[in-house]
Coordinates of C-alpha atoms in Angstrom, one line a residue:
M1198 CA 9.0 52.0 385.3
L1199 CA 8.1 53.2 382.2
N1200 CA 11.6 53.7 381.1
N1201 CA 12.6 50.1 382.2
I1202 CA 8.8 48.9 379.8
R1203 CA 10.5 50.8 376.6
Y1204 CA 13.7 49.2 377.1
K1205 CA 12.4 45.1 377.5
F1206 CA 10.0 46.5 374.1
K1207 CA 13.0 48.0 372.2
L1208 CA 14.7 44.5 373.5
F1209 CA 12.1 42.2 371.9
L1210 CA 11.9 44.3 368.8
F1211 CA 16.1 44.4 368.5
G1212 CA 15.6 40.2 369.0
A1213 CA 12.6 39.9 366.9
T1214 CA 14.5 41.6 364.2
C1215 CA 17.8 39.8 364.4
L1216 CA 15.8 36.3 364.1
T1217 CA 13.4 36.9 361.5
T1218 CA 17.3 38.4 359.4
A1219 CA 18.6 35.1 360.9
L1220 CA 16.0 32.4 359.1
V1221 CA 16.0 34.8 355.8
S1222 CA 19.6 34.6 355.8
C1223 CA 18.9 30.7 355.9
Q1224 CA 16.3 30.4 353.4
K1225 CA 18.7 32.7 350.9
E1226 CA 21.3 30.0 351.4
K1227 CA 19.5 26.7 351.5
G1228 CA 18.6 28.5 348.3
L1229 CA 21.5 29.1 346.6
T1230 CA 23.1 25.9 347.3
E1231 CA 20.2 24.3 344.8
D1232 CA 20.7 24.7 340.9
P1233 CA 19.2 26.9 339.2
Y1234 CA 19.5 24.6 336.0
A1235 CA 18.7 21.4 337.6
G1236 CA 17.1 19.3 335.0
G1237 CA 18.4 21.0 331.8
K1238 CA 20.0 19.9 328.9
K1239 CA 23.8 19.1 329.2
P1240 CA 25.4 20.9 326.8
L1241 CA 27.0 19.0 324.2
D1242 CA 31.4 19.2 324.0
L1243 CA 30.9 20.4 320.4
T1244 CA 33.0 23.8 319.5
F1245 CA 34.5 25.9 316.7
V1246 CA 38.5 26.0 316.8
S1247 CA 38.3 28.8 313.8
K1248 CA 38.1 32.3 315.1
A1249 CA 37.6 33.3 311.3
I1250 CA 37.1 32.6 307.6
D1251 CA 40.2 32.6 305.3
P1252 CA 39.7 34.2 303.0
D1253 CA 38.2 36.8 304.4
V1254 CA 35.3 37.6 301.7
V1255 CA 34.2 34.7 300.0
N1256 CA 31.6 33.7 297.5
A1257 CA 28.4 32.5 297.4
G1258 CA 28.8 28.7 296.5
D1259 CA 32.7 28.7 297.8
V1260 CA 33.6 25.8 299.5
L1261 CA 35.1 26.5 303.4
S1262 CA 36.1 24.5 306.0
V1263 CA 36.5 25.7 309.8
K1264 CA 38.5 23.7 312.6
V1265 CA 35.9 22.2 315.5
K1266 CA 36.1 20.3 318.1
G1267 CA 33.9 17.4 318.7
L1268 CA 31.7 16.6 316.0
N1269 CA 32.4 12.8 315.5
K1270 CA 29.6 12.3 318.2
Y1271 CA 27.3 14.2 316.2
I1272 CA 28.4 13.7 312.2
N1273 CA 24.8 11.9 311.4
D1274 CA 22.6 14.7 313.3
F1275 CA 23.5 18.1 313.0
K1276 CA 23.1 21.4 310.6
V1277 CA 25.0 24.3 309.6
Y1278 CA 23.5 27.3 308.7
V1279 CA 25.2 30.7 307.0
N1280 CA 23.2 33.9 308.5
E1281 CA 19.8 31.8 308.8
I1282 CA 19.7 29.7 305.6
E1283 CA 21.3 25.9 306.0
A1284 CA 24.2 25.3 303.7
E1285 CA 25.1 22.0 302.4
V1286 CA 27.2 20.0 304.3
L1287 CA 30.1 18.2 302.1
T1288 CA 30.1 15.1 304.6
A1289 CA 33.2 13.4 302.0
S1290 CA 35.7 16.1 304.1
T1291 CA 33.8 16.5 307.1
N1292 CA 35.4 14.8 310.3
D1293 CA 35.8 15.6 314.4
T1294 CA 38.4 18.5 314.0
T1295 CA 37.2 20.0 310.1
L1296 CA 33.5 21.2 309.0
T1297 CA 33.5 21.3 305.8
F1298 CA 30.0 23.2 303.9
K1299 CA 29.0 25.2 300.9
V1300 CA 28.2 28.9 301.0
P1301 CA 25.0 28.8 299.6
L1302 CA 24.2 30.8 297.0
T1303 CA 20.8 33.2 298.5
A1304 CA 23.8 33.5 301.8
S1305 CA 24.3 36.7 303.1
T1306 CA 27.3 38.4 305.1
G1307 CA 26.6 36.8 309.1
S1308 CA 27.6 35.2 311.6
M1309 CA 27.7 30.8 310.6
W1310 CA 26.7 28.1 313.0
I1311 CA 26.1 24.7 314.6
T1312 CA 23.1 23.0 315.0
S1313 CA 22.2 19.6 316.9
Q1314 CA 20.3 18.1 319.5
G1315 CA 18.6 21.1 319.9
Q1316 CA 21.2 23.1 320.7
S1317 CA 23.6 25.8 318.6
F1318 CA 27.3 26.9 318.4
F1319 CA 28.2 29.5 316.8
G1320 CA 30.8 30.5 314.6
P1321 CA 32.8 33.2 312.5
I1322 CA 31.6 35.6 311.1
V1323 CA 30.9 34.6 307.2
K1324 CA 31.4 38.1 305.1
V1325 CA 29.9 37.2 301.4
G1326 CA 30.9 38.8 298.6
G1327 CA 29.5 39.4 294.8
K1328 CA 28.2 40.8 292.3
L1329 CA 27.0 43.1 294.9
S1330 CA 29.8 45.5 297.1
V1331 CA 29.5 49.4 298.9
D1332 CA 32.2 51.9 296.9
A1333 CA 34.8 52.0 299.2
S1334 CA 35.9 55.0 297.0
W1335 CA 33.0 56.9 297.4
K1336 CA 33.9 59.9 299.1
V1337 CA 31.0 61.0 301.3
I1338 CA 32.4 60.8 305.2
N1339 CA 29.6 62.7 307.3
G1340 CA 27.0 63.4 305.3
A1341 CA 23.5 65.1 305.6
T1342 CA 23.4 66.2 309.0
N1343 CA 20.6 68.5 310.8
T1344 CA 21.6 70.3 314.9
T1345 CA 18.0 70.8 315.1
G1346 CA 16.0 67.7 313.4
I1347 CA 16.2 65.3 310.7
S1348 CA 18.6 64.8 308.2
T1349 CA 17.3 62.9 305.2
I1350 CA 18.1 63.3 301.4
F1351 CA 14.9 63.4 299.3
D1352 CA 16.2 63.9 296.0
I1353 CA 19.4 63.3 294.0
E1354 CA 19.4 65.1 290.3
S1355 CA 22.0 64.4 287.5
L1356 CA 23.6 68.0 286.3
P1357 CA 25.4 67.8 282.7
G1358 CA 29.5 67.4 283.8
G1359 CA 28.6 64.4 286.3
N1360 CA 28.1 66.4 289.7
F1361 CA 24.8 65.9 291.4
F1362 CA 22.3 68.4 293.6
V1363 CA 20.9 66.9 296.1
G1364 CA 18.2 67.9 298.5
G1365 CA 16.5 67.1 301.5
A1366 CA 16.1 68.1 305.8
F1367 CA 19.6 68.6 306.2
N1368 CA 20.9 72.0 307.2
D1369 CA 24.3 70.8 307.3
F1370 CA 26.8 68.9 304.2
E1371 CA 30.0 67.4 305.7
L1372 CA 30.1 69.3 308.7
K1373 CA 30.9 72.4 306.5
G1374 CA 27.9 74.5 307.3
T1375 CA 28.0 77.4 310.4
E1376 CA 25.3 78.7 312.6
K1377 CA 26.1 82.0 310.4
L1378 CA 25.9 80.0 307.2
P1379 CA 23.7 77.0 307.3
I1380 CA 23.4 74.0 304.4
G1381 CA 19.9 74.9 304.2
G1382 CA 18.5 71.7 302.2
I1383 CA 20.4 71.8 299.2
A1384 CA 24.0 70.5 298.3
Q1385 CA 26.5 69.9 295.2
I1386 CA 28.6 66.9 295.4
L1387 CA 30.8 65.4 292.6
G1388 CA 30.9 62.6 291.0
D1389 CA 33.1 61.0 293.1
G1390 CA 30.8 62.4 296.4
T1391 CA 32.7 64.8 297.4
Y1392 CA 31.6 67.6 298.9
S1393 CA 31.6 71.1 296.5
T1394 CA 30.8 74.4 296.2
S1395 CA 32.1 75.3 293.2
G1396 CA 30.0 77.0 290.3
V1397 CA 27.6 77.3 293.0
S1398 CA 26.1 79.9 295.1
F1399 CA 23.3 78.4 297.2
G1400 CA 23.7 80.7 300.0
K1401 CA 21.3 79.6 303.5
G1402 CA 19.2 77.7 301.2
A1403 CA 15.9 76.6 302.1
G1404 CA 13.9 78.3 304.9
G1405 CA 11.1 78.9 306.6
A1406 CA 8.4 76.1 307.3
G1407 CA 9.8 72.7 307.7
K1408 CA 13.1 74.3 305.5
M1409 CA 12.8 70.9 303.6
I1410 CA 13.3 70.5 299.6
Y1411 CA 12.2 67.3 298.5
S1412 CA 12.2 67.6 294.7
I1413 CA 15.1 69.1 292.3
T1414 CA 13.9 69.1 288.7
R1415 CA 16.7 71.2 285.7
I1416 CA 14.6 72.7 283.0
P1417 CA 15.8 70.8 280.1
T1418 CA 14.7 73.0 277.1
G1419 CA 13.9 76.8 276.3
G1420 CA 14.2 80.5 277.6
Q1421 CA 14.8 78.8 280.9
A1422 CA 17.3 75.9 279.7
G1423 CA 19.8 75.2 283.2
K1424 CA 18.0 76.0 285.7
Y1425 CA 15.6 74.4 288.8
I1426 CA 12.4 73.8 289.7
I1427 CA 12.5 73.5 293.6
G1428 CA 9.6 71.9 295.7
G1429 CA 9.4 70.7 299.7
S1430 CA 8.4 72.9 302.8
F1431 CA 9.7 76.3 303.0
T1432 CA 8.8 79.7 302.9
A1433 CA 12.5 81.7 301.6
F1434 CA 15.6 80.6 299.8
N1435 CA 19.0 82.0 301.2
S1436 CA 17.0 84.4 303.9
T1437 CA 16.1 84.5 307.7
R1438 CA 14.6 87.4 307.7
T1439 CA 10.8 87.2 308.4
N1440 CA 10.0 89.9 305.7
R1441 CA 11.7 88.1 303.4
Q1442 CA 10.0 84.7 303.7
T1443 CA 7.7 85.4 300.6
L1444 CA 7.9 82.2 299.0
S1445 CA 5.3 78.9 299.0
N1446 CA 6.9 76.0 298.9
V1447 CA 8.1 76.3 295.3
A1448 CA 10.9 78.4 293.7
R1449 CA 13.3 78.6 290.7
L1450 CA 16.6 79.1 290.9
N1451 CA 19.7 80.1 288.4
T1452 CA 21.7 77.8 286.9
N1453 CA 24.5 78.7 289.8
G1454 CA 22.2 77.5 292.1
S1455 CA 21.0 81.1 293.7
L1456 CA 17.7 82.3 293.5
D1457 CA 16.0 83.3 290.3
S1458 CA 14.7 86.8 291.6
L1459 CA 13.4 90.0 289.6
I1460 CA 13.9 94.0 290.5
L1461 CA 10.6 96.1 291.2
R1462 CA 10.3 99.4 290.5
D1463 CA 7.7 102.1 291.8
V1464 CA 7.1 100.2 294.9
I1465 CA 3.9 100.5 296.6
N1466 CA 5.6 102.5 300.2
P1467 CA 3.0 103.2 303.3
K1468 CA 6.2 105.0 304.8
P1469 CA 8.3 106.9 302.5
Q1470 CA 10.7 108.2 304.5
E1471 CA 12.2 105.1 304.2
T1472 CA 13.4 105.4 300.7
Y1473 CA 15.2 102.2 300.6
K1474 CA 11.5 100.8 300.5
N1475 CA 10.4 102.0 297.4
G1476 CA 11.5 99.2 295.2
D1477 CA 11.5 95.3 296.0
T1478 CA 13.4 92.1 294.7
I1479 CA 11.2 88.7 294.4
S1480 CA 11.0 85.5 293.0
A1481 CA 11.2 85.7 288.9
F1482 CA 8.8 82.8 289.3
N1483 CA 6.0 83.8 291.0
A1484 CA 3.8 80.8 291.7
G1485 CA 3.7 78.6 294.9
V1486 CA 0.9 76.5 297.2
D1487 CA -0.3 75.7 300.6
G1488 CA 0.9 73.0 301.0
M1489 CA 4.2 70.3 300.8
V1490 CA 5.5 70.1 297.1
R1491 CA 6.5 66.1 297.0
K1492 CA 7.1 66.0 293.3
T1493 CA 7.9 68.5 290.2
F1494 CA 8.0 67.9 286.3
V1495 CA 9.3 70.0 283.7
F1496 CA 7.5 69.7 280.1
N1497 CA 7.2 71.8 277.0
E1498 CA 8.7 74.8 279.7
Q1499 CA 5.6 74.4 281.8
V1500 CA 5.8 73.1 285.5
Y1501 CA 3.7 70.1 287.2
I1502 CA 4.0 70.6 290.6
V1503 CA 1.8 68.0 293.0
G1504 CA 1.6 66.9 296.8
N1505 CA -0.4 67.8 299.3
F1506 CA -2.5 71.1 299.0
N1507 CA -5.2 73.1 298.5
Y1508 CA -4.4 76.2 296.5
Y1509 CA -2.4 77.8 294.2
R1510 CA -1.5 81.1 295.3
R1511 CA 0.2 83.7 293.2
M1512 CA 2.2 87.3 294.8
Y1513 CA -0.3 90.2 293.2
L1514 CA 1.9 92.9 292.8
P1515 CA -0.2 95.7 292.9
N1516 CA -1.4 95.6 296.2
S1517 CA 2.3 94.7 297.3
S1518 CA 4.7 96.8 299.2
Y1519 CA 8.2 96.1 300.3
D1520 CA 6.8 94.9 304.2
E1521 CA 3.7 93.3 303.4
K1522 CA 2.9 90.7 300.3
V1523 CA -0.9 90.6 299.3
Y1524 CA -1.9 86.7 297.4
D1525 CA -4.1 85.8 295.1
Y1526 CA -5.6 82.0 296.1
T1527 CA -7.2 79.5 293.4
R1528 CA -8.6 76.5 295.0
M1529 CA -6.4 73.6 293.4
R1530 CA -6.2 70.2 295.2
Q1531 CA -2.7 68.4 294.8
M1532 CA -2.0 69.3 291.3
V1533 CA -1.0 72.5 289.2
R1534 CA 0.5 73.3 286.0
V1535 CA 1.9 77.0 285.6
N1536 CA 3.6 78.6 283.3
M1537 CA 7.5 79.5 282.9
D1538 CA 6.5 83.3 284.6
G1539 CA 4.0 81.0 287.8
T1540 CA 0.9 82.0 286.2
M1541 CA -1.8 79.3 286.4
D1542 CA -2.6 77.0 283.1
S1543 CA -6.0 76.6 283.3
T1544 CA -6.5 73.9 281.0
F1545 CA -5.3 71.2 283.4
H1546 CA -6.5 70.1 286.4
Y1547 CA -9.2 73.0 286.3
N1548 CA -12.7 73.6 286.3
K1549 CA -13.5 77.4 284.3
S1550 CA -17.5 76.9 285.3
T1551 CA -16.6 76.1 289.5
R1552 CA -13.5 78.1 289.1
Q1553 CA -11.7 75.2 291.0
S1554 CA -10.0 72.5 290.6
A1555 CA -11.6 68.8 290.0
A1556 CA -11.1 66.7 293.7
A1557 CA -8.1 65.4 292.9
A1558 CA -7.5 62.2 294.8
G1559 CA -9.5 61.1 297.9
G1560 CA -6.5 60.6 299.9
V1561 CA -2.8 61.4 299.7
I1562 CA -0.7 61.2 297.0
L1563 CA 2.9 59.5 298.3
D1564 CA 5.0 59.2 294.8
A1565 CA 4.2 60.2 291.0
M1566 CA 6.2 60.0 287.7
M1567 CA 5.9 61.8 284.7
Q1568 CA 5.8 59.3 281.3
A1569 CA 7.8 60.9 278.1
D1570 CA 4.5 62.2 277.0
G1571 CA 4.0 64.3 279.8
K1572 CA 1.5 62.0 281.8
L1573 CA 1.2 61.9 285.5
I1574 CA 1.0 58.9 287.2
L1575 CA 0.1 59.1 290.8
V1576 CA -0.1 56.2 293.5
G1577 CA -0.6 57.0 297.0
T1578 CA -3.4 55.7 299.7
F1579 CA -6.4 56.7 297.8
S1580 CA -9.0 54.9 296.5
A1581 CA -11.2 57.1 293.8
F1582 CA -9.4 60.0 291.7
N1583 CA -11.4 62.9 290.7
G1584 CA -14.8 60.5 291.4
V1585 CA -13.1 57.7 289.5
P1586 CA -12.4 54.7 291.1
A1587 CA -8.7 54.3 291.4
N1588 CA -7.3 52.1 294.2
R1589 CA -4.0 54.0 295.0
I1590 CA -3.0 54.3 290.8
V1591 CA -4.3 56.6 288.7
R1592 CA -2.7 57.7 285.0
L1593 CA -3.8 61.5 284.1
N1594 CA -4.6 63.2 280.0
L1595 CA -2.7 66.3 279.2
D1596 CA -5.7 68.5 280.7
G1597 CA -5.2 66.3 284.4
S1598 CA -8.7 64.3 283.4
V1599 CA -8.3 61.0 284.4
D1600 CA -6.9 58.6 281.5
N1601 CA -9.0 55.1 281.6
S1602 CA -6.9 53.1 279.1
F1603 CA -4.8 52.6 282.2
N1604 CA -4.8 49.2 282.3
V1605 CA -4.2 48.6 286.1
G1606 CA -7.8 47.2 286.6
S1607 CA -8.9 46.9 290.5
G1608 CA -5.3 48.0 290.7
A1609 CA -4.3 47.5 294.3
N1610 CA -6.0 46.7 297.5
S1611 CA -3.8 49.1 299.7
D1612 CA -0.8 51.7 299.5
I1613 CA 1.5 51.9 296.8
I1614 CA 4.1 53.5 298.5
S1615 CA 6.7 54.1 295.8
I1616 CA 6.5 53.8 291.9
R1617 CA 9.6 54.5 289.3
Y1618 CA 9.9 53.8 285.3
N1619 CA 13.0 52.7 283.7
A1620 CA 13.1 53.4 280.3
T1621 CA 16.0 51.1 279.1
T1622 CA 13.4 48.2 280.2
N1623 CA 10.2 50.1 279.0
K1624 CA 8.7 49.1 282.7
I1625 CA 7.1 50.4 285.8
V1626 CA 8.0 49.3 289.5
I1627 CA 5.8 50.0 292.0
G1628 CA 6.0 48.6 295.5
G1629 CA 4.1 49.3 299.2
T1630 CA 1.9 47.8 301.7
F1631 CA -0.3 45.9 298.6
T1632 CA -0.8 42.1 298.7
S1633 CA -2.3 41.8 295.5
F1634 CA -3.0 43.9 291.8
N1635 CA -5.8 43.6 289.4
G1636 CA -6.3 39.9 290.5
K1637 CA -3.1 39.3 290.7
T1638 CA -1.1 37.8 294.0
A1639 CA 1.6 40.8 294.9
S1640 CA 2.9 41.1 297.7
G1641 CA 5.0 44.6 298.4
V1642 CA 6.1 44.9 294.9
N1643 CA 4.8 44.2 291.4
L1644 CA 6.6 44.8 287.7
L1645 CA 3.6 46.9 285.2
N1646 CA 4.1 47.3 281.3
A1647 CA 4.1 50.5 280.6
D1648 CA 0.2 50.8 279.8
G1649 CA -0.4 49.5 283.4
S1650 CA -0.7 45.7 282.9
N1651 CA 0.8 43.2 285.1
V1652 CA 4.1 41.3 284.0
T1653 CA 2.9 38.1 284.2
T1654 CA 6.2 36.6 284.1
F1655 CA 7.3 38.7 287.6
N1656 CA 6.1 36.2 290.4
A1657 CA 7.0 37.5 293.7
Q1658 CA 7.5 35.7 296.8
A1659 CA 5.6 37.0 300.2
I1660 CA 7.7 39.9 302.0
T1661 CA 7.1 39.3 305.8
G1662 CA 8.5 41.1 308.5
G1663 CA 7.6 44.8 307.9
I1664 CA 7.1 46.3 304.5
T1665 CA 8.2 48.1 300.9
N1666 CA 9.4 51.1 301.0
F1667 CA 11.4 51.9 297.8
V1668 CA 11.4 50.0 294.8
G1669 CA 13.5 50.6 291.4
Q1670 CA 14.8 49.0 288.2
L1671 CA 18.4 48.9 286.7
N1672 CA 18.7 49.1 282.7
N1673 CA 20.1 45.3 283.6
G1674 CA 16.3 44.6 284.3
K1675 CA 17.3 44.0 287.9
I1676 CA 15.1 45.2 290.8
I1677 CA 16.3 47.4 293.7
V1678 CA 13.6 46.6 296.3
S1679 CA 14.2 48.0 300.4
G1680 CA 12.0 48.5 303.1
S1681 CA 11.5 47.3 307.1
F1682 CA 11.0 44.0 305.9
N1683 CA 13.2 40.8 307.1
K1684 CA 11.9 37.9 304.9
Y1685 CA 11.0 37.5 300.9
G1686 CA 10.1 34.0 301.0
D1687 CA 11.7 31.2 302.7
Y1688 CA 15.0 33.7 302.3
L1689 CA 16.6 36.3 305.2
R1690 CA 16.6 39.1 303.4
Q1691 CA 17.2 42.6 306.0
G1692 CA 15.4 45.4 304.3
F1693 CA 17.5 45.3 301.1
M1694 CA 17.5 43.0 298.5
V1695 CA 17.9 43.0 294.1
L1696 CA 15.3 40.7 292.3
E1697 CA 15.1 39.2 288.9
A1698 CA 13.0 40.7 286.3
N1699 CA 11.2 37.6 287.3
G1700 CA 10.7 37.9 290.8
Q1701 CA 13.4 35.9 292.2
L1702 CA 16.1 36.7 293.7
A1703 CA 19.7 37.5 291.8
V1704 CA 22.2 34.9 293.0
G1705 CA 24.9 36.9 293.8
Y1706 CA 23.2 39.9 294.3
N1707 CA 21.9 39.5 298.0
N1708 CA 25.3 39.1 299.5
T1709 CA 25.1 42.3 301.2
G1710 CA 24.0 41.9 305.5
G1711 CA 21.6 44.3 307.2
F1712 CA 20.1 47.8 306.1
Q1713 CA 18.4 50.1 308.4
G1714 CA 16.2 53.3 307.6
N1715 CA 14.7 54.3 304.1
I1716 CA 15.7 54.9 300.4
Y1717 CA 13.9 57.9 298.9
D1718 CA 15.6 57.9 295.0
M1719 CA 18.4 56.4 292.9
V1720 CA 20.7 57.5 290.1
E1721 CA 22.1 54.1 288.4
N1722 CA 25.3 55.2 286.0
T1723 CA 26.9 53.0 283.7
T1724 CA 30.6 51.3 283.7
S1725 CA 33.1 49.6 282.2
T1726 CA 32.4 46.1 284.4
G1727 CA 28.0 46.9 285.4
S1728 CA 26.6 50.3 286.5
Q1729 CA 27.3 52.1 289.9
V1730 CA 24.1 53.1 291.5
I1731 CA 23.4 56.1 294.2
L1732 CA 21.0 55.7 296.5
V1733 CA 19.5 58.8 298.9
G1734 CA 16.9 58.8 301.9
D1735 CA 17.3 58.5 305.3
I1736 CA 20.1 55.9 305.6
L1737 CA 21.4 54.5 308.2
R1738 CA 23.2 51.2 308.0
F1739 CA 24.7 49.2 305.5
N1740 CA 26.4 45.9 305.2
S1741 CA 27.8 46.9 308.7
T1742 CA 28.9 50.6 307.2
L1743 CA 27.3 53.9 308.1
P1744 CA 26.2 55.5 304.8
H1745 CA 25.0 59.1 306.6
N1746 CA 22.3 59.3 304.8
L1747 CA 24.2 58.9 301.0
L1748 CA 25.5 54.8 299.8
R1749 CA 27.0 54.2 296.4
L1750 CA 27.1 50.7 295.0
N1751 CA 28.9 48.7 292.8
F1752 CA 27.0 46.4 290.7
S1753 CA 28.9 44.1 288.1
N1754 CA 27.5 41.5 285.3

């Protein structure tokens, strides 16, 4: 009896399940018969016939014709855009099958499309040529890479023979490094971008700490002329042995790129049975700091070290052994000036009564430059320097005190990320997150005179969609601006643009497409037709190319 009841109950459940399934199926079937697009606008019978532009590359201002179908119905109600910039339609030569328009002067490479009655119809890509182009002869293939982290290039230093040193966070370059011999944060390239080890001996490069080189500075004159000061985040150069990691984020390299070192005799040796420890090899430049070095400068045979550190430190040789190093520390916030042997210059940014530096910046130093007279200009997130109000920018006298003659007034109302000076134009350009500078509206970029005052003829438009993080002025006055923004005023500029010295977009130089990444440094070289500009940084994409953190652009006059 019980088994019979169970059987009937299971039969009931089976029947209920089948009924439910049938009802759901019927509902789904009914739902599928309904038009999900009911009530929408009927698509316009307008199409592009042309799949490409002829010629392949055009210039701003050129007149183009493309084949279309069905345009007559909307001849008085349509617009044409090239990469979001409206184009002028030449109505006299436009009809049902042909659309003729003029490439906008401010257009850049991108898609073209027609809009009519709230609908858009995309056509071919318009490749806009102009006075700015990616240099196809640049021979960087894989560039800077890193098997364990970032591969950013932070600095590029021109060499007398036309080659360059580049410094950064990479541990490989052009895939020439190995696990046993990595290319640690420094490499040499020829004038055409080719990776070269000729005449240099970096060994394993920077090691320890962050394994990064932020700054490379060539010593121009004096007894150490031709050598290099490097700064960054590292504790060793050309060594992975723990007891050889004795550097402190700054070092001097010989002319061939090897560590400038000296041999000590009669060193303290707690293990006399290990006779080789009776001597030692150490850095000849006995100076360092306890934090990251952002910039190094050389003036009058002295080295300026700028960064976000708290202490200068120097190896105390009488008490140091082969295995254990002893250091003397002096509190020096963010700046220190040292002699060529590494000894600290106590006449710069130092109070002898307190035996430490002044307060320095009340924030982070993000960038710095040195004028021809040796004065430093620092920018960043601070609002005071040495207790003196200084909104994100300050110039220092040769003793490290604030130079009150620097005419920046109230300064910037938000962070300054980038600063560069051009000796040819005698102008300073700054970039960052600010929207005003010394009472003047300035959206992320501003041009200053050498005394810090605003250039009144420079009037920038609003930068939106992101921020500016690099600026640099060319010798002809034009200004390179890059960042994460997507518009300049009403114009589409995807992270990169070229401005005139008055702040307007430079006609013919904003033809390139999108930019992705960060630029940290640039080098300009004059050519017979204009100039070539090398950009380095964390450059991921530019105008549909993959630069691998090094990019060379051609600027035509």
